[in-house]
Short mmCIF file of C-alpha atoms and ligand atoms in Angstrom, two decimals:
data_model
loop_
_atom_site.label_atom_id
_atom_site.label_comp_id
_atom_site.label_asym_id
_atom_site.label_seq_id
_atom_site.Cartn_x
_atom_site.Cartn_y
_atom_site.Cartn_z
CA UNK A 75 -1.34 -2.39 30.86
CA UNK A 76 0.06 -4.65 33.76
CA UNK A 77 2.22 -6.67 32.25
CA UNK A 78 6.13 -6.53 33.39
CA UNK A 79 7.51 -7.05 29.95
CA UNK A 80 5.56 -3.96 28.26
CA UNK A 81 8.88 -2.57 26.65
CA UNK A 82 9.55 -5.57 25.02
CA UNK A 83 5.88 -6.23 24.04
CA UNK A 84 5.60 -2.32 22.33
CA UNK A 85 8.06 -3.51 19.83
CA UNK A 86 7.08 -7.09 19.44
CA UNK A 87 5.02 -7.18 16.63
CA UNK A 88 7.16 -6.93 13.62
CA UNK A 89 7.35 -10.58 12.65
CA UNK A 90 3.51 -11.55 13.20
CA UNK A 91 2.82 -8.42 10.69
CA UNK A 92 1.46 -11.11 8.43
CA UNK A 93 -0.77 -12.88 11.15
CA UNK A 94 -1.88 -9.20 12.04
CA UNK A 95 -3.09 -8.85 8.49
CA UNK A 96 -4.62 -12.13 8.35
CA UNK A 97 -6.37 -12.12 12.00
CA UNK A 98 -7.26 -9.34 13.96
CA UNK A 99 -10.75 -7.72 12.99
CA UNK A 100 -11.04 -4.17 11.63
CA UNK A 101 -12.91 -1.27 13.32
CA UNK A 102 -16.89 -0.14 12.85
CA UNK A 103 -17.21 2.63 10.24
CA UNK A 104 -19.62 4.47 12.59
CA UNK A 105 -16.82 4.22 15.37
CA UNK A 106 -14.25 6.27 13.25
CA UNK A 107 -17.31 8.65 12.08
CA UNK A 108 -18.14 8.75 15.39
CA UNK A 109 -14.24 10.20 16.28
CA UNK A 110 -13.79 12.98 13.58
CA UNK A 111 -14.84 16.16 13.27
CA UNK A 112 -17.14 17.47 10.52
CA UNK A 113 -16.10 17.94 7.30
CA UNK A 114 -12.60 16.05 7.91
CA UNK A 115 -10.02 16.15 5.59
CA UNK A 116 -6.87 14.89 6.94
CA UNK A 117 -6.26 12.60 8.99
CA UNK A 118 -3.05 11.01 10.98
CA UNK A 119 -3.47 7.76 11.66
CA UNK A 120 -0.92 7.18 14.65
CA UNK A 121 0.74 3.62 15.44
CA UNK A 122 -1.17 2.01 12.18
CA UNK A 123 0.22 -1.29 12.34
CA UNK A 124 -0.64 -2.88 9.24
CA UNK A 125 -2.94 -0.42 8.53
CA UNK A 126 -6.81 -1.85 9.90
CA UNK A 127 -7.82 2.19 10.65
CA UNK A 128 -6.13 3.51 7.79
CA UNK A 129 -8.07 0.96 5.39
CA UNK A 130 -11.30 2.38 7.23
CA UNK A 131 -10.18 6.21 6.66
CA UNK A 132 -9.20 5.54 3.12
CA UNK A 133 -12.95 4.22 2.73
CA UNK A 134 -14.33 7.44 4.22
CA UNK A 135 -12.39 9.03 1.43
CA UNK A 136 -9.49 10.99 3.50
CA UNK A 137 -6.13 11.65 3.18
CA UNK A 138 -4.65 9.40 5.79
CA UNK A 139 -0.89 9.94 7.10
CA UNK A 140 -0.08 6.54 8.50
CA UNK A 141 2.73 6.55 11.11
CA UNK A 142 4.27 3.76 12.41
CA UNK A 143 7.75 2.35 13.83
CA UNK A 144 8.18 -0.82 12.21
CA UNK A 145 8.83 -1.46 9.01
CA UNK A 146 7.60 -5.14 8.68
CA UNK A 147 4.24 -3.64 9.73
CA UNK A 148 4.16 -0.16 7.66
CA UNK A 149 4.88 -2.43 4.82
CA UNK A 150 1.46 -3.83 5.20
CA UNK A 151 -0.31 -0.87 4.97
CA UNK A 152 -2.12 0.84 1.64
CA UNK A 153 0.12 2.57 -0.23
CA UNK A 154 -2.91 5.35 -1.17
CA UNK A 155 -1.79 6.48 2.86
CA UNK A 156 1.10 8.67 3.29
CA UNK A 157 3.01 6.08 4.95
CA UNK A 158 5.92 7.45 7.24
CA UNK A 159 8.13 6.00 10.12
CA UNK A 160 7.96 7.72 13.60
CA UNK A 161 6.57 7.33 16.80
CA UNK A 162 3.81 8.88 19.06
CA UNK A 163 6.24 10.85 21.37
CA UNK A 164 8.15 12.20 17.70
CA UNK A 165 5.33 12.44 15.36
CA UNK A 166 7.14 13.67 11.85
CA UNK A 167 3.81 16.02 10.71
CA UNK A 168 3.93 20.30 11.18
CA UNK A 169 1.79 21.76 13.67
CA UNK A 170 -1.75 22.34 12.73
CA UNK A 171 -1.61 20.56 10.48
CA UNK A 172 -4.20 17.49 10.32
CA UNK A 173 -7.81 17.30 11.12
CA UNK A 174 -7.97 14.32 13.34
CA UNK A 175 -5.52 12.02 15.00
CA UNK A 176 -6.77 8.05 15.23
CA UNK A 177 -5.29 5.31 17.26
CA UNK A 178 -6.19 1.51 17.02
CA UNK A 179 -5.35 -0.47 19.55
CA UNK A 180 -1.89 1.17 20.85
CA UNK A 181 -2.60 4.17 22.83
CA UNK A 182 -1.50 2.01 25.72
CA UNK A 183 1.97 1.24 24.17
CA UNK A 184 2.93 5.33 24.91
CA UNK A 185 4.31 7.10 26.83
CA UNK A 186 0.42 9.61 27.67
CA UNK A 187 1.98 13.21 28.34
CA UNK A 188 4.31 13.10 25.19
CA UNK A 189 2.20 11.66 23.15
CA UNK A 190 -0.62 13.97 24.15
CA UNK A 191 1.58 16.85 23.24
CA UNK A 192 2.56 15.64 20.32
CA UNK A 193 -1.24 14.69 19.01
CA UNK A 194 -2.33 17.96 20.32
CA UNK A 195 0.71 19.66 17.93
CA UNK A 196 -0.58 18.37 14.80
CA UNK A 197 -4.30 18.98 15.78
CA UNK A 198 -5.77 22.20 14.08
CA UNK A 199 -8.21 23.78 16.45
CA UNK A 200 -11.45 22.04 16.25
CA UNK A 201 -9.27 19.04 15.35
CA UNK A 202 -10.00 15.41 17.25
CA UNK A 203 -8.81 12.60 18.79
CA UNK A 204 -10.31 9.46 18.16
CA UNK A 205 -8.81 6.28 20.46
CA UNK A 206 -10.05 2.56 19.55
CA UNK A 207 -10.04 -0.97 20.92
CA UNK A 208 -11.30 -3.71 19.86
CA UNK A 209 -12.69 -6.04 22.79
CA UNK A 210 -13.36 -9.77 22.58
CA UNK A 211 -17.55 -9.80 23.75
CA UNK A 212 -16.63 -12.92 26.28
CA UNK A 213 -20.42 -13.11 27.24
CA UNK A 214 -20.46 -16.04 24.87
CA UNK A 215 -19.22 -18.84 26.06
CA UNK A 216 -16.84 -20.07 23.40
CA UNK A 217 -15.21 -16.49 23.22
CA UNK A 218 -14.40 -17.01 26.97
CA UNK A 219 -13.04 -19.63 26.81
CA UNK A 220 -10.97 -18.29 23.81
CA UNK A 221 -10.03 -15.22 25.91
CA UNK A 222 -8.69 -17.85 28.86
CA UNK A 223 -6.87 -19.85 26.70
CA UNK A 224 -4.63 -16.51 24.73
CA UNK A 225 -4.94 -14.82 28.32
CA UNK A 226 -6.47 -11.95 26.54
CA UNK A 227 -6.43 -8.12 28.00
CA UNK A 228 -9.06 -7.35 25.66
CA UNK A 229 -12.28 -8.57 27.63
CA UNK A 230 -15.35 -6.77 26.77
CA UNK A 231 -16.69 -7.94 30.32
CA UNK A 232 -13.52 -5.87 31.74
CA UNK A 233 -15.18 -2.37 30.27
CA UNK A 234 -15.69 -0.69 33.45
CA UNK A 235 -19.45 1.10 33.50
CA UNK A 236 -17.81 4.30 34.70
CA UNK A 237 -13.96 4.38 33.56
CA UNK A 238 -11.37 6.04 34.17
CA UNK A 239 -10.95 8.80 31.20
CA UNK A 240 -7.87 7.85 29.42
CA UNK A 241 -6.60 11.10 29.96
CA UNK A 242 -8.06 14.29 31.80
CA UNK A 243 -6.70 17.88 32.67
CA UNK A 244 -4.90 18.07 29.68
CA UNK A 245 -4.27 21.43 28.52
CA UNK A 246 -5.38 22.48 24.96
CA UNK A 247 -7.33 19.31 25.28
CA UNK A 248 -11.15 18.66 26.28
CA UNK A 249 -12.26 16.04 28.92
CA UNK A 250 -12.32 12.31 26.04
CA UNK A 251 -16.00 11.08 25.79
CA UNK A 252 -16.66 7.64 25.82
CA UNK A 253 -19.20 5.15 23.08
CA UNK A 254 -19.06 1.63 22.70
CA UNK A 255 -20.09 0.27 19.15
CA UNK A 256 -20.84 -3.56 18.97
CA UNK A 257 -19.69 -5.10 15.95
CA UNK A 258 -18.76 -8.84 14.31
CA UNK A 259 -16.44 -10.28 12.24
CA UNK A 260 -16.94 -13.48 10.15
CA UNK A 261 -13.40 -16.53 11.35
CA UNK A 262 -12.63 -19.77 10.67
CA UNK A 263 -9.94 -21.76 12.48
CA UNK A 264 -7.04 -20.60 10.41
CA UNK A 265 -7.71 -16.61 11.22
CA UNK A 266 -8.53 -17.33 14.70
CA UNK A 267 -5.00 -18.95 15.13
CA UNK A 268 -3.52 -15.80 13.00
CA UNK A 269 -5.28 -13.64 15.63
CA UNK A 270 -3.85 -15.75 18.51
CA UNK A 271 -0.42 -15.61 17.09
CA UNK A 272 -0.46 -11.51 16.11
CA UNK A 273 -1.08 -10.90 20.12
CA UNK A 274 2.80 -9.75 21.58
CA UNK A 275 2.14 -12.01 24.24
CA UNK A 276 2.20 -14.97 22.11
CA UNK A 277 4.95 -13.68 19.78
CA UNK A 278 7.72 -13.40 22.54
CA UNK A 279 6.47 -16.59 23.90
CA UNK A 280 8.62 -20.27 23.11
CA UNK A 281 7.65 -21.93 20.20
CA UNK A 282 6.50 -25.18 21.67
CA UNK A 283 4.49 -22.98 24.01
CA UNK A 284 2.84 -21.03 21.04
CA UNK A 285 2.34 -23.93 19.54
CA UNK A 286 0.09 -25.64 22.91
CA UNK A 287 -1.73 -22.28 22.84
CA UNK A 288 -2.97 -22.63 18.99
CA UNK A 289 -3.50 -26.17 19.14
CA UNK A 290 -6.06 -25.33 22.29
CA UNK A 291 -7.72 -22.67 19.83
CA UNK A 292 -8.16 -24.96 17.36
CA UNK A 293 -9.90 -27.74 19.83
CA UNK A 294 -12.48 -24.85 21.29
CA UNK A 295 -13.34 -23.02 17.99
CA UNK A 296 -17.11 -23.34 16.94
CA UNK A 297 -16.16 -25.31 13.21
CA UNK A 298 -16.65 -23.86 10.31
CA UNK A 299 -17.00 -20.44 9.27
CA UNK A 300 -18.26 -18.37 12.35
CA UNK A 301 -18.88 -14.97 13.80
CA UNK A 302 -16.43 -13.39 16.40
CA UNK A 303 -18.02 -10.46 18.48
CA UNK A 304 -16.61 -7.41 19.26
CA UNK A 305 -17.32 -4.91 21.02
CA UNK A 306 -14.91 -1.39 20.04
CA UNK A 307 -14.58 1.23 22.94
CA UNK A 308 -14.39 4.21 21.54
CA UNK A 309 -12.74 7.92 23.20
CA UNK A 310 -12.73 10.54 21.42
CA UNK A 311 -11.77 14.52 22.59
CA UNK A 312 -11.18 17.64 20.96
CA UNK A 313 -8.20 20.05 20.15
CA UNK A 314 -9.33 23.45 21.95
CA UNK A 315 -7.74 26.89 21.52
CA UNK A 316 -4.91 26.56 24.41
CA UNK A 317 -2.77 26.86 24.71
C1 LIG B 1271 -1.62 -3.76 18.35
S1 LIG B 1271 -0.81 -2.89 17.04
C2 LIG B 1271 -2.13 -1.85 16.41
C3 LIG B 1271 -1.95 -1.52 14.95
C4 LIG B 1271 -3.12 -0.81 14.26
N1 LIG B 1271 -3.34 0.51 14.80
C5 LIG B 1271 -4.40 -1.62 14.37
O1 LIG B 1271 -5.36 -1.12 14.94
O2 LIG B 1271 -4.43 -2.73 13.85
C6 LIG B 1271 0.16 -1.76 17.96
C7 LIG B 1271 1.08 -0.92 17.08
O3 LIG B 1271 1.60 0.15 17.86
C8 LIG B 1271 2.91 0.41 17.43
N2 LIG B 1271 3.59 1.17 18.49
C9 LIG B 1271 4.05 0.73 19.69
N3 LIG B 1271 4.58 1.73 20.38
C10 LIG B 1271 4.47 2.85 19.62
C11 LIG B 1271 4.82 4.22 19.80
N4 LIG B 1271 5.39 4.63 20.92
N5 LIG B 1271 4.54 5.09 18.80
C12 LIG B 1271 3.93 4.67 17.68
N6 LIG B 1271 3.57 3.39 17.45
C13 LIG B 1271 3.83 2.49 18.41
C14 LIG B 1271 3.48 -0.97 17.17
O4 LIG B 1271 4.60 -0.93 16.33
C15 LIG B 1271 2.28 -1.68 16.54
O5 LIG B 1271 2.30 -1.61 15.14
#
């Protein structure tokens, strides 16, 4: 994350929670199976949003703990999750005492050694972290141009072949593992726009320059109903015994 105004952004997206809903895509099943451990149980799902992993978890049939800071958006999310308010860096679970810890989309809006701790806390031993974004596949050429006109940061032509682990040399921790899962979601103009408007850049942005940006979406968009590709990057690691 680049971006000067990344404090501001973090908090941003309490009064797009409805556009959130309403536009961005949910996650591949076999990405979140992927993430947890065998025979999973309980799971914290950490800076939920509106709730697009916990929906997924719920599926899979576990108990889902669904943290997250603002209300507008934890109002959003299914009330069969344990829905509580906290943060990454102050998660409000005992230690030990969840099977998994999943993050959608907002690793990258903490502060890594706290929240590292703090996941790692919570983790039994055995327990995993799963970490999730879902990337805009800009190898077709209307998504590019989509992802110039919202200046998206979530190009699947910026995965790097050999990345940089999102964390390493954590203690109690083991090196994250990397999959990518390729997946689609069916738009139209109206949830395109809802996903162009949920983004914090656009939300903290001047109405009349919002408005330019969806306006622009709607002149590019393929008509009709229509398939969006994605492209989720996966990490997942493991709670060890240390310390
Ligand atoms: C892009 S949304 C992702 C929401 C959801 N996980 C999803 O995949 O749709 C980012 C979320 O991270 C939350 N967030 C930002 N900073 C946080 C922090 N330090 N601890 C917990 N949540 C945080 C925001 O409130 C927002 O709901």
């Amino acid at each position: 994350m680049t971006s000067d105004n990344w404090a501001e952004r973090r908090v941003a997206f309490g009064p797009a929670a409805q556009d959130y809903v309403a536009g961005r895509p949910s996650y591949p099943l076999d990405a979140l199976r992927w993430a947890l451990p065998a025979g999973a149980h309980s799971v914290l799902d950490l800076a939920a949003g509106t709730g697009k992993v916990t929906e997924r978890l719920l599926e899979l049939g576990l108990e889902v703990h669904a943290v997250e800071p603002l209300a507008e958006m934890r109002a959003a999310i299914p009330a069969a999750a344990d829905r509580l308010d906290g943060t990454a860096e102050a998660i409000p679970l005992p230690d030990a005492s969840v099977d998994a810890v999943t993050v959608g989309q907002a690793f990258h809006w903490f502060d890594p050694p706290a929240a590292l701790a703090e996941m790692r806390r919570v983790l039994r031993p055995g327990g995993t972290i799963g970490l999730f974004w879902n990337l805009l596949d800009d190898s077709e050429p209307w998504v590019r141009e989509f992802t110039e006109v919202i200046a998206a940061e979530e190009r699947a032509s910026e995965i790097a072949p050999e990345p940089q682990p999102v964390w390493t040399g954590v203690d109690g921790l083991s090196e994250p593992e990397r999959a990518l899962f390729r997946h689609e979601e069916t738009y139209d103009a109206d949830r395109l726009v809802a996903y162009t408007v949920s983004r914090s850049q656009a939300i903290l942005l001047p109405d009349a320059e919002r408005a330019a940006i969806t306006e622009r979406v709607r002149a590019i968009t393929p008509g009709g109903e229509f398939a969006l590709p994605l492209v989720c990057e996966a990490w997942r690691g493991v709670r060890t015994a240390r310390p």
